[in-house]
JSON list of C-alpha atoms in Angstrom, two decimals:
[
{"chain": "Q", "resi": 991, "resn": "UNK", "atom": "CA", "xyz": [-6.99, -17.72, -17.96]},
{"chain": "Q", "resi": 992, "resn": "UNK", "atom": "CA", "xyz": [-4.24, -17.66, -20.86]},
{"chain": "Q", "resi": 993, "resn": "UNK", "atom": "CA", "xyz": [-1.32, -15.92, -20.85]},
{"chain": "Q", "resi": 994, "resn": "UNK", "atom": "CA", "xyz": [-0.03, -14.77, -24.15]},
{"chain": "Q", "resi": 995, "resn": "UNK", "atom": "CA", "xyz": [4.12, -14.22, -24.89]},
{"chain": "Q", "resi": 996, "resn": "UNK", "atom": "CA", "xyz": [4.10, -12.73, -28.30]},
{"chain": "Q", "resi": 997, "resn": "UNK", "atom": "CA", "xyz": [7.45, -11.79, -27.77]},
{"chain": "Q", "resi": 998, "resn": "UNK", "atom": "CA", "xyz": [9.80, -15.05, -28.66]},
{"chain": "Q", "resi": 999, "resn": "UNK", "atom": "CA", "xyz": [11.15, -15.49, -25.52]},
{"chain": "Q", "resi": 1000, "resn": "UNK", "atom": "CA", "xyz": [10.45, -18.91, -23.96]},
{"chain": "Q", "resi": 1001, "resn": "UNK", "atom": "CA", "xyz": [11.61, -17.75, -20.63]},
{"chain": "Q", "resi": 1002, "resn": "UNK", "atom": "CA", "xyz": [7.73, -15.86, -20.66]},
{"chain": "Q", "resi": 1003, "resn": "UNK", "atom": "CA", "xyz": [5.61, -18.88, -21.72]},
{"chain": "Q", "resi": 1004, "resn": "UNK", "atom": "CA", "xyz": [4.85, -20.60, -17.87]},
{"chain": "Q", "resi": 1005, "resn": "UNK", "atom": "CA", "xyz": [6.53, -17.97, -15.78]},
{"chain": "Q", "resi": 1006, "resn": "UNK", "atom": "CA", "xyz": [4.30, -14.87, -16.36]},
{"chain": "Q", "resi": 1007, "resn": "UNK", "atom": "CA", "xyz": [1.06, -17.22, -15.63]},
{"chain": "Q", "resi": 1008, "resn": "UNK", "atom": "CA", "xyz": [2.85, -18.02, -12.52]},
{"chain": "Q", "resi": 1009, "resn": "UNK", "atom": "CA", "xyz": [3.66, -14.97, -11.11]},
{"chain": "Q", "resi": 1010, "resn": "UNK", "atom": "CA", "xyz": [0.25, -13.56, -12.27]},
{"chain": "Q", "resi": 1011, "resn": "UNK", "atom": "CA", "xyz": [-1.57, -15.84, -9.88]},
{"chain": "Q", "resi": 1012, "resn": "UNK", "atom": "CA", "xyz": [0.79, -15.19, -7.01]},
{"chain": "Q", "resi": 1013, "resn": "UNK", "atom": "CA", "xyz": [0.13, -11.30, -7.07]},
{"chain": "Q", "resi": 1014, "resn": "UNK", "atom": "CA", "xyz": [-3.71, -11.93, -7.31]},
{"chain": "Q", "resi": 1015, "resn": "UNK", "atom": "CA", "xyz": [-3.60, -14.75, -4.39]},
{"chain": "Q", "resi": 1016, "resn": "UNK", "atom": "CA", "xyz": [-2.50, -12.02, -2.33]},
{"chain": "Q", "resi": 1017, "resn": "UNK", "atom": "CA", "xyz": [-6.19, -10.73, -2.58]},
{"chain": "Q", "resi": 1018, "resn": "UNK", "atom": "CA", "xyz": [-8.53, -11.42, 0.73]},
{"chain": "Q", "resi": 1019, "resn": "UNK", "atom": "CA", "xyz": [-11.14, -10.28, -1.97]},
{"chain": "Q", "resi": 1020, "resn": "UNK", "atom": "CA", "xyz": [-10.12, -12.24, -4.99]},
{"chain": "Q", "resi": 1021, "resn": "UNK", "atom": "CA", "xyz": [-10.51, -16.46, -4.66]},
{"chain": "Q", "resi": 1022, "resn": "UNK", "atom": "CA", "xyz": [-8.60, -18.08, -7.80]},
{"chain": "Q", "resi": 1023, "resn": "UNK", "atom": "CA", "xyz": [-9.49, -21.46, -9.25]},
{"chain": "Q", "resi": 1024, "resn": "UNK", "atom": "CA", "xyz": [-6.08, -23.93, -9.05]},
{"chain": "Q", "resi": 1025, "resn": "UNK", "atom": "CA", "xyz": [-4.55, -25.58, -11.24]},
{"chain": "Q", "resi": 1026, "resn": "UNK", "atom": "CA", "xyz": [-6.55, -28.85, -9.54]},
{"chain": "Q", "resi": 1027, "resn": "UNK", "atom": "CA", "xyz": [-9.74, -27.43, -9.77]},
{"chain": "Q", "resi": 1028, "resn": "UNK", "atom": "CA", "xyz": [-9.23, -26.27, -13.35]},
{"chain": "Q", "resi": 1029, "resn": "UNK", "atom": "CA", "xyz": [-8.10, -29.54, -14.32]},
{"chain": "Q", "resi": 1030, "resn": "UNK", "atom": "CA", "xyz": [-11.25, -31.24, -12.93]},
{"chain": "Q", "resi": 1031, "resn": "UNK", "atom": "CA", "xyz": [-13.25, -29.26, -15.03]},
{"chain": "Q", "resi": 1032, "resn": "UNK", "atom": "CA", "xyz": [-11.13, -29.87, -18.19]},
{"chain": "Q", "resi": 1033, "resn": "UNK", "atom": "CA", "xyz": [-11.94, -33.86, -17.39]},
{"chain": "Q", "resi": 1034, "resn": "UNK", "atom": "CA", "xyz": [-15.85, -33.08, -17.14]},
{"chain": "Q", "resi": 1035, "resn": "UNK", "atom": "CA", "xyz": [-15.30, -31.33, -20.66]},
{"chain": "Q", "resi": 1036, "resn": "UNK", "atom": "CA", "xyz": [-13.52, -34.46, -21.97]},
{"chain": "Q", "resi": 1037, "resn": "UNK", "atom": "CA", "xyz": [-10.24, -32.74, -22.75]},
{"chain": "Q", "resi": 1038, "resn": "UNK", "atom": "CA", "xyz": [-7.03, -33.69, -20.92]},
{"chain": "Q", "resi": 1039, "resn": "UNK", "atom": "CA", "xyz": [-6.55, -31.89, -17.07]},
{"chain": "Q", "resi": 1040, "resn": "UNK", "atom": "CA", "xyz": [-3.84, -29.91, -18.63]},
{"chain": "Q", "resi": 1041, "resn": "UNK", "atom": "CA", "xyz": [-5.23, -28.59, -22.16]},
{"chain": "Q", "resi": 1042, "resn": "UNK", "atom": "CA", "xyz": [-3.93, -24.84, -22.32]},
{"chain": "Q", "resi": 1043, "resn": "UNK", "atom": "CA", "xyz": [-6.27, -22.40, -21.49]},
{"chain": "Q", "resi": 1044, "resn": "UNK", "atom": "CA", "xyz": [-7.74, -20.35, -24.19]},
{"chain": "Q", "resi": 1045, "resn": "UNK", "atom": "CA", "xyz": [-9.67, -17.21, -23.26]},
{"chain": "Q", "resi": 1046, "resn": "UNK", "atom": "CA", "xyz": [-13.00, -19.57, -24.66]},
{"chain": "Q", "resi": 1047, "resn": "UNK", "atom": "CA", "xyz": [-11.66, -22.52, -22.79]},
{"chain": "Q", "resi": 1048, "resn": "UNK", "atom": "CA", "xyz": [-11.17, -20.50, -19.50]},
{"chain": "Q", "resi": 1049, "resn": "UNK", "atom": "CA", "xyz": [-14.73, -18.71, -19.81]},
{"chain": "Q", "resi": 1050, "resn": "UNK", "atom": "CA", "xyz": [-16.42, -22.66, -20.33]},
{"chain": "Q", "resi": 1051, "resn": "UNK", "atom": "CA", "xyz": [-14.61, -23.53, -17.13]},
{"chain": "Q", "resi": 1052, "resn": "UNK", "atom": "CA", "xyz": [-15.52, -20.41, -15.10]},
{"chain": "Q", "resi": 1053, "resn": "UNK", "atom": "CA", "xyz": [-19.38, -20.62, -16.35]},
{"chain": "Q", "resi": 1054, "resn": "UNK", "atom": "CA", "xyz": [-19.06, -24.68, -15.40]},
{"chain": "Q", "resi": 1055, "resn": "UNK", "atom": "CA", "xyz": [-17.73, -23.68, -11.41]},
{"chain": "Q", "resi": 1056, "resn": "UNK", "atom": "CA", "xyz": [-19.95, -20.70, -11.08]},
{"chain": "Q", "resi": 1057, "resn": "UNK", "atom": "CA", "xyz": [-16.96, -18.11, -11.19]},
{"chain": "Q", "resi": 1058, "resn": "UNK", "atom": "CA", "xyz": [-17.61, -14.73, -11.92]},
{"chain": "Q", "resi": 1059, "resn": "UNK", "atom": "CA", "xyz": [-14.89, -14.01, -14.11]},
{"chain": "Q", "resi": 1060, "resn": "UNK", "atom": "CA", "xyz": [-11.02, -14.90, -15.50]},
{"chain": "Q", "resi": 1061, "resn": "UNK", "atom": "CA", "xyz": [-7.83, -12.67, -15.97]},
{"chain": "Q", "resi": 1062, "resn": "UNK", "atom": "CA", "xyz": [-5.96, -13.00, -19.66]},
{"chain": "Q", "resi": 1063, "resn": "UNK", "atom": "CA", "xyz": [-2.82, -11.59, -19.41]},
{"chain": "Q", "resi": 1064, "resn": "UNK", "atom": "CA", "xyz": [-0.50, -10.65, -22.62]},
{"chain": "Q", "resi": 1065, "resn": "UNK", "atom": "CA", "xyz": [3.23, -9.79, -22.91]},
{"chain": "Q", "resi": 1066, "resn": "UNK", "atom": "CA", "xyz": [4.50, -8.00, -26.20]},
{"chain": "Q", "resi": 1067, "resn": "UNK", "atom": "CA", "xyz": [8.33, -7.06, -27.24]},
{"chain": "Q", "resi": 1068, "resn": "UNK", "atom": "CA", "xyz": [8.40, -2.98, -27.63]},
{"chain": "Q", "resi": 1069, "resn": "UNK", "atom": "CA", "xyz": [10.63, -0.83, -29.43]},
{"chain": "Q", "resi": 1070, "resn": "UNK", "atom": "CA", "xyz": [12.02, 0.07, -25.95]},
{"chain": "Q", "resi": 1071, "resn": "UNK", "atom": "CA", "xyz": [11.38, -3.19, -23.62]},
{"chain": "Q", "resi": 1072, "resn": "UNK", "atom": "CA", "xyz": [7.74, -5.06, -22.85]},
{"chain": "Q", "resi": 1073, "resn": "UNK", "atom": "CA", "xyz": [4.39, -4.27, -22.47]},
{"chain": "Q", "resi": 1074, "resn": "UNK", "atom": "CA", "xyz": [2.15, -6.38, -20.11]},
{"chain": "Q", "resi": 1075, "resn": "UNK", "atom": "CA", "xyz": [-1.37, -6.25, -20.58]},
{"chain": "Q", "resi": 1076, "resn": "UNK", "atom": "CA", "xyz": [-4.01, -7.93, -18.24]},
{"chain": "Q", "resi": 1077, "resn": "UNK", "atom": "CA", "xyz": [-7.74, -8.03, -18.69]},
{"chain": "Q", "resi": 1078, "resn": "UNK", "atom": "CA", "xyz": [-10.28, -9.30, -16.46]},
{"chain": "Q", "resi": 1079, "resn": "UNK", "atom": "CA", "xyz": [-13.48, -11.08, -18.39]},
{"chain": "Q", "resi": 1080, "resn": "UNK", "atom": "CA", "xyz": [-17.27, -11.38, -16.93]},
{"chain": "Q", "resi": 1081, "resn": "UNK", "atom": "CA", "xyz": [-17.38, -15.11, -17.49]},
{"chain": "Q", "resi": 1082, "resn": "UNK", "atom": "CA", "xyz": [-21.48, -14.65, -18.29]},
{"chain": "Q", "resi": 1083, "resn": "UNK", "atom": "CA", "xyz": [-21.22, -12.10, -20.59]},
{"chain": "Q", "resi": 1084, "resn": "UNK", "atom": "CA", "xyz": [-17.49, -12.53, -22.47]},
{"chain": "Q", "resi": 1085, "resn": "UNK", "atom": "CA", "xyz": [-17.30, -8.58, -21.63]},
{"chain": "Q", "resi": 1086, "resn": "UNK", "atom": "CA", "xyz": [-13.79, -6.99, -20.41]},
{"chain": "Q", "resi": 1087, "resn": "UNK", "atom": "CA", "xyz": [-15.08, -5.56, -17.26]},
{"chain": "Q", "resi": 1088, "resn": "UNK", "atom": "CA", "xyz": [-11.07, -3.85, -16.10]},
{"chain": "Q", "resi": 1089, "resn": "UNK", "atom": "CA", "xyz": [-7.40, -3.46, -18.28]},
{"chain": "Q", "resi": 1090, "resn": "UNK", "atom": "CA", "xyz": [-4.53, -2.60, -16.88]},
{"chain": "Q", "resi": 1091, "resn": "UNK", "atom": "CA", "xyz": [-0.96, -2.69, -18.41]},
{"chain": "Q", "resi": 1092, "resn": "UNK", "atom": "CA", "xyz": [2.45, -1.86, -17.56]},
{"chain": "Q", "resi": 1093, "resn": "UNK", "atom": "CA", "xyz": [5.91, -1.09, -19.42]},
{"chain": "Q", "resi": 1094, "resn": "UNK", "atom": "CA", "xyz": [9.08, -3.13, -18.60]},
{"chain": "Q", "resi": 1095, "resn": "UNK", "atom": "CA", "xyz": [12.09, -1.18, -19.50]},
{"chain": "Q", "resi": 1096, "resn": "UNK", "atom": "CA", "xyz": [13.75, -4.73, -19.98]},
{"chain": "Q", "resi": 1097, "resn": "UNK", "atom": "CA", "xyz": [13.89, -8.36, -18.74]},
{"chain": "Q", "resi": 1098, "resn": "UNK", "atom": "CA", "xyz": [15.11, -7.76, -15.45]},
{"chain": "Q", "resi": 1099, "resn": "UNK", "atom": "CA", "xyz": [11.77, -5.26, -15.40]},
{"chain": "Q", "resi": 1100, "resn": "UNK", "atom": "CA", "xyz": [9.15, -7.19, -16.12]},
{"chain": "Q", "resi": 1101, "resn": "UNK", "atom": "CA", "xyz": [7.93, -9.07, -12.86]},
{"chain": "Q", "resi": 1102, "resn": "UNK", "atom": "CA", "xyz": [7.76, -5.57, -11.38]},
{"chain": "Q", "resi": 1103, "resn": "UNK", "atom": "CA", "xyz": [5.72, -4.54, -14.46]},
{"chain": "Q", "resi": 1104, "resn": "UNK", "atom": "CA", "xyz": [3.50, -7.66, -13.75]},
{"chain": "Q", "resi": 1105, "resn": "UNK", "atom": "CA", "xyz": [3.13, -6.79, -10.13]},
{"chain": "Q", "resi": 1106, "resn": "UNK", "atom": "CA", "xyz": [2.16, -3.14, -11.01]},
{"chain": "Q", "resi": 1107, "resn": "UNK", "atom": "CA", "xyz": [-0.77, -3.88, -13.64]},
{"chain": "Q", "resi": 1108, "resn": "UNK", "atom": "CA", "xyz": [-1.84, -6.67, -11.23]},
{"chain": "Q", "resi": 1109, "resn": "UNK", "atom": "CA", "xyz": [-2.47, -3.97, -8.17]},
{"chain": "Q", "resi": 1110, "resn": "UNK", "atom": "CA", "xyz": [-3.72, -1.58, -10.30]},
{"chain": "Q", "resi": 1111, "resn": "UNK", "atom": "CA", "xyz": [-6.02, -4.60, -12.06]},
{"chain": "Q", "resi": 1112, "resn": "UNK", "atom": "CA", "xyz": [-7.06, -5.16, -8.26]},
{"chain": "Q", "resi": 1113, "resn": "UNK", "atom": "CA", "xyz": [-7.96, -1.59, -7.80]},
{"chain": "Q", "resi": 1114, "resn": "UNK", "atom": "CA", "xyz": [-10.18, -1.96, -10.84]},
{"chain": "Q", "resi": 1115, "resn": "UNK", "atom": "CA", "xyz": [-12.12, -4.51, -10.10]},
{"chain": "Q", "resi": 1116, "resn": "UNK", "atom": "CA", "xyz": [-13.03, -2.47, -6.98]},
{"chain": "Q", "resi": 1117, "resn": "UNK", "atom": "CA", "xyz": [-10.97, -3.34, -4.16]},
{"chain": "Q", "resi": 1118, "resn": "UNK", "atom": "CA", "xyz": [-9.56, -0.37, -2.06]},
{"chain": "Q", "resi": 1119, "resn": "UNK", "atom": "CA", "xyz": [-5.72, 1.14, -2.47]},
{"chain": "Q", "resi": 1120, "resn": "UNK", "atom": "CA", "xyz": [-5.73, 0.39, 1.43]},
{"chain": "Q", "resi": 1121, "resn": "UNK", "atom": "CA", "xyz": [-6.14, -3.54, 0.47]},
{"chain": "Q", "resi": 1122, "resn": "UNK", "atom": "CA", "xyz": [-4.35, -3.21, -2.59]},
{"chain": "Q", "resi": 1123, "resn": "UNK", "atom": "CA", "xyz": [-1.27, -1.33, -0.48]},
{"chain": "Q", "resi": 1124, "resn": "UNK", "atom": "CA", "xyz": [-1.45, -3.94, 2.21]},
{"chain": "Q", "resi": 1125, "resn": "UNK", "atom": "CA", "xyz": [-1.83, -7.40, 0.29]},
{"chain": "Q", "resi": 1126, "resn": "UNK", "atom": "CA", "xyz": [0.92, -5.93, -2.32]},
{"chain": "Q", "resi": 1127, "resn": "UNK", "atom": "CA", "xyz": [4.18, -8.17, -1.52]},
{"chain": "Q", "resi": 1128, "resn": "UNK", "atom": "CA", "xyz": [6.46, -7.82, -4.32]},
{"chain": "Q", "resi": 1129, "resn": "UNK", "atom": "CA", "xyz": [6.42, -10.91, -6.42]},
{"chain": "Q", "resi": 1130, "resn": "UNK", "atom": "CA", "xyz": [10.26, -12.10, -5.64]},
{"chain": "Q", "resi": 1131, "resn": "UNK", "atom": "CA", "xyz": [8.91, -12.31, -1.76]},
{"chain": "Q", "resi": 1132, "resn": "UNK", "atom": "CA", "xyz": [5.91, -14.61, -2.50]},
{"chain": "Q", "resi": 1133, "resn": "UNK", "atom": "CA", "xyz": [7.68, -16.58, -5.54]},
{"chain": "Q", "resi": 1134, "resn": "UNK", "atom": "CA", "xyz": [11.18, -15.55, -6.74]},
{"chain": "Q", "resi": 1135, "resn": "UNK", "atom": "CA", "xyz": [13.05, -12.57, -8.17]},
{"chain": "Q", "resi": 1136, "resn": "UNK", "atom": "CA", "xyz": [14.28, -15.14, -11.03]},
{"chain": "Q", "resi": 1137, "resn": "UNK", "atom": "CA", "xyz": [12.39, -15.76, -14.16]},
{"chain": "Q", "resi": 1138, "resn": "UNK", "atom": "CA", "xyz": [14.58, -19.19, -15.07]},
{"chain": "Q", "resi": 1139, "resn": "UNK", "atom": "CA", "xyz": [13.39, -20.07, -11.66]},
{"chain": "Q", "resi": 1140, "resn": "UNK", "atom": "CA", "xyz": [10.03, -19.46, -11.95]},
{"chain": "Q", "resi": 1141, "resn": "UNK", "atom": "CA", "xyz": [9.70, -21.31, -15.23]},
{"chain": "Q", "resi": 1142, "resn": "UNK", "atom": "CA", "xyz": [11.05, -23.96, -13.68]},
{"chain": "Q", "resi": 1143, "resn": "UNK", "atom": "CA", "xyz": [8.48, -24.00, -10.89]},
{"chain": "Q", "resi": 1144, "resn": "UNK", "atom": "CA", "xyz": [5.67, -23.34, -13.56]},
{"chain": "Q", "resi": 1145, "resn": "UNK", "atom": "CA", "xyz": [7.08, -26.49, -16.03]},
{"chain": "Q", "resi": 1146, "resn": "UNK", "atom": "CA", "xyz": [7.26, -28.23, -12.70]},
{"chain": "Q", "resi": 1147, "resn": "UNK", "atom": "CA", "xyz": [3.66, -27.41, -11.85]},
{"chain": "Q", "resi": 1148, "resn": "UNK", "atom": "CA", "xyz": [2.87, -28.69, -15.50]},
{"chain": "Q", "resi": 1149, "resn": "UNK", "atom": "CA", "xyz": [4.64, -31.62, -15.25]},
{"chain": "Q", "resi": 1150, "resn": "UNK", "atom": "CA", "xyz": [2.68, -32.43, -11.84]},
{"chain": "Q", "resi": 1151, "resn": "UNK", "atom": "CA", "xyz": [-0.54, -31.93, -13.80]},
{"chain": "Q", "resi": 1152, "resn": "UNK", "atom": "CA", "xyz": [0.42, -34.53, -16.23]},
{"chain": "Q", "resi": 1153, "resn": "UNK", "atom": "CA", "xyz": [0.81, -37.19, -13.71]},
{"chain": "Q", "resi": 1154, "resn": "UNK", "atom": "CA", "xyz": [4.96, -36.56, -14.77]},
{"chain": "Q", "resi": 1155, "resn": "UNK", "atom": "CA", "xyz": [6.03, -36.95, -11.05]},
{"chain": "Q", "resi": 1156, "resn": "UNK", "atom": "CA", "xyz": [9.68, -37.49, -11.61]},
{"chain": "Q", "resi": 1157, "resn": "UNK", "atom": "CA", "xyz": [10.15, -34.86, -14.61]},
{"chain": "Q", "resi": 1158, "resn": "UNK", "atom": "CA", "xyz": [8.14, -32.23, -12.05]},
{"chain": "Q", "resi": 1159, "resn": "UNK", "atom": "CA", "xyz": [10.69, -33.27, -9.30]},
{"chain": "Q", "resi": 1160, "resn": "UNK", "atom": "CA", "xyz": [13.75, -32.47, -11.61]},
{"chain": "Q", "resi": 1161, "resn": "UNK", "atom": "CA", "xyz": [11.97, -29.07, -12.67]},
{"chain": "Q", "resi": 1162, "resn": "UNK", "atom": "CA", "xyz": [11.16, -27.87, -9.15]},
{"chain": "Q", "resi": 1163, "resn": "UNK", "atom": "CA", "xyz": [14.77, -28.75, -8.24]},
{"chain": "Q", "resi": 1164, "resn": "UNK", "atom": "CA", "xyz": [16.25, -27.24, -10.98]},
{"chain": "Q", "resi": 1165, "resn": "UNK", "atom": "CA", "xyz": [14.00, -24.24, -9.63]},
{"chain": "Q", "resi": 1166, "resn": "UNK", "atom": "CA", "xyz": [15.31, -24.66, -6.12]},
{"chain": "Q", "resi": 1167, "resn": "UNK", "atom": "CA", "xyz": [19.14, -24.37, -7.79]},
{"chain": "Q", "resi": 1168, "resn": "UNK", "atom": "CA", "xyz": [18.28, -21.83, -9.66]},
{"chain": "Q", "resi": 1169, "resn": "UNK", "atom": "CA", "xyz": [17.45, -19.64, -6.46]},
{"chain": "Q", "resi": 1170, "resn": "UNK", "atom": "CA", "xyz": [18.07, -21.36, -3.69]},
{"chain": "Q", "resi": 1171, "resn": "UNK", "atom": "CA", "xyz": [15.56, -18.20, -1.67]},
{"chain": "Q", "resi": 1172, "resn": "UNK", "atom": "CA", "xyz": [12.53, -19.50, -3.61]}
]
């Protein structure tokens, strides 16, 4: 589903959905739709394969493949850092079956803020600490530490989507200079 930046900070927009769906992956109990299969569905609704996803949009797609349910996620500026919010949605119903949010002291803090509402999101929706504990990698060890990296992989991603081959090269490279670990 969408993630929001209400913050300001364009370094949020792609990233955080990025990063999101790399801590939930991690799940043996959780199977995400890609950004292929979401895209398909877009073109059987008429609308582009790479229309953002609107909390609406993203609950018309899951009800169209039979999912269960989408993640929204949010990030806000606070007086004293960020605050990341995720909810999980029933797609049938619209309901908000599980929240979870986390604080980020500051930039540098907020992937590790993402990671923690994600587990603890996981843990909501019912799947054990053990799993949780054990599937938990810390997001710079499945994607990167660097948020001007990820964004760069995410823009990349888009870029793909768009049938922008060369501009998605340039972005994932750029991604791959940015942290050359990723």
């Amino acid at each position: 589903g969408p993630f929001v930046n209400s913050t300001g900070e364009d370094i949020f927009d792609a990233s955080l959905r990025r990063a999101l769906g790399a801590q939930l992956e991690q799940s043996p109990f959780l199977a995400l739709a890609g950004d292929e299969r979401v895209g398909t569905v877009l073109r059987l609704m008429k609308q582009p394969p790479d229309t953002p996803l609107t909390a609406a949009r993203a609950r018309e797609v899951c009800l169209r493949s039979g999912l269960k349910a989408f993640v929204t996620g949010a990030i806000d500026a606070t007086g004293r850092g960020y605050l990341v919010t995720l909810n999980a949605v029933a797609a049938e119903s619209g309901a908000v079956i599980a929240t979870s949010q986390a604080e980020a002291a500051g930039r540098d803090a907020v992937l590790k803020a993402l990671r923690a509402a994600a587990a603890d999101l996981r843990a909501r929706l019912g799947e054990t600490l053990a799993s949780v504990r054990q599937f938990d990698a810390p997001v710079d060890q499945v994607t990167t530490s660097s948020l001007e990296a990820l964004r760069g992989y995410a823009l990349g991603r888009e870029a793909m989507l768009r049938g922008r081959a060369p501009d998605a090269v340039a972005l994932l490279a750029r991604a791959v200079e940015i942290d050359p670990d990723f």
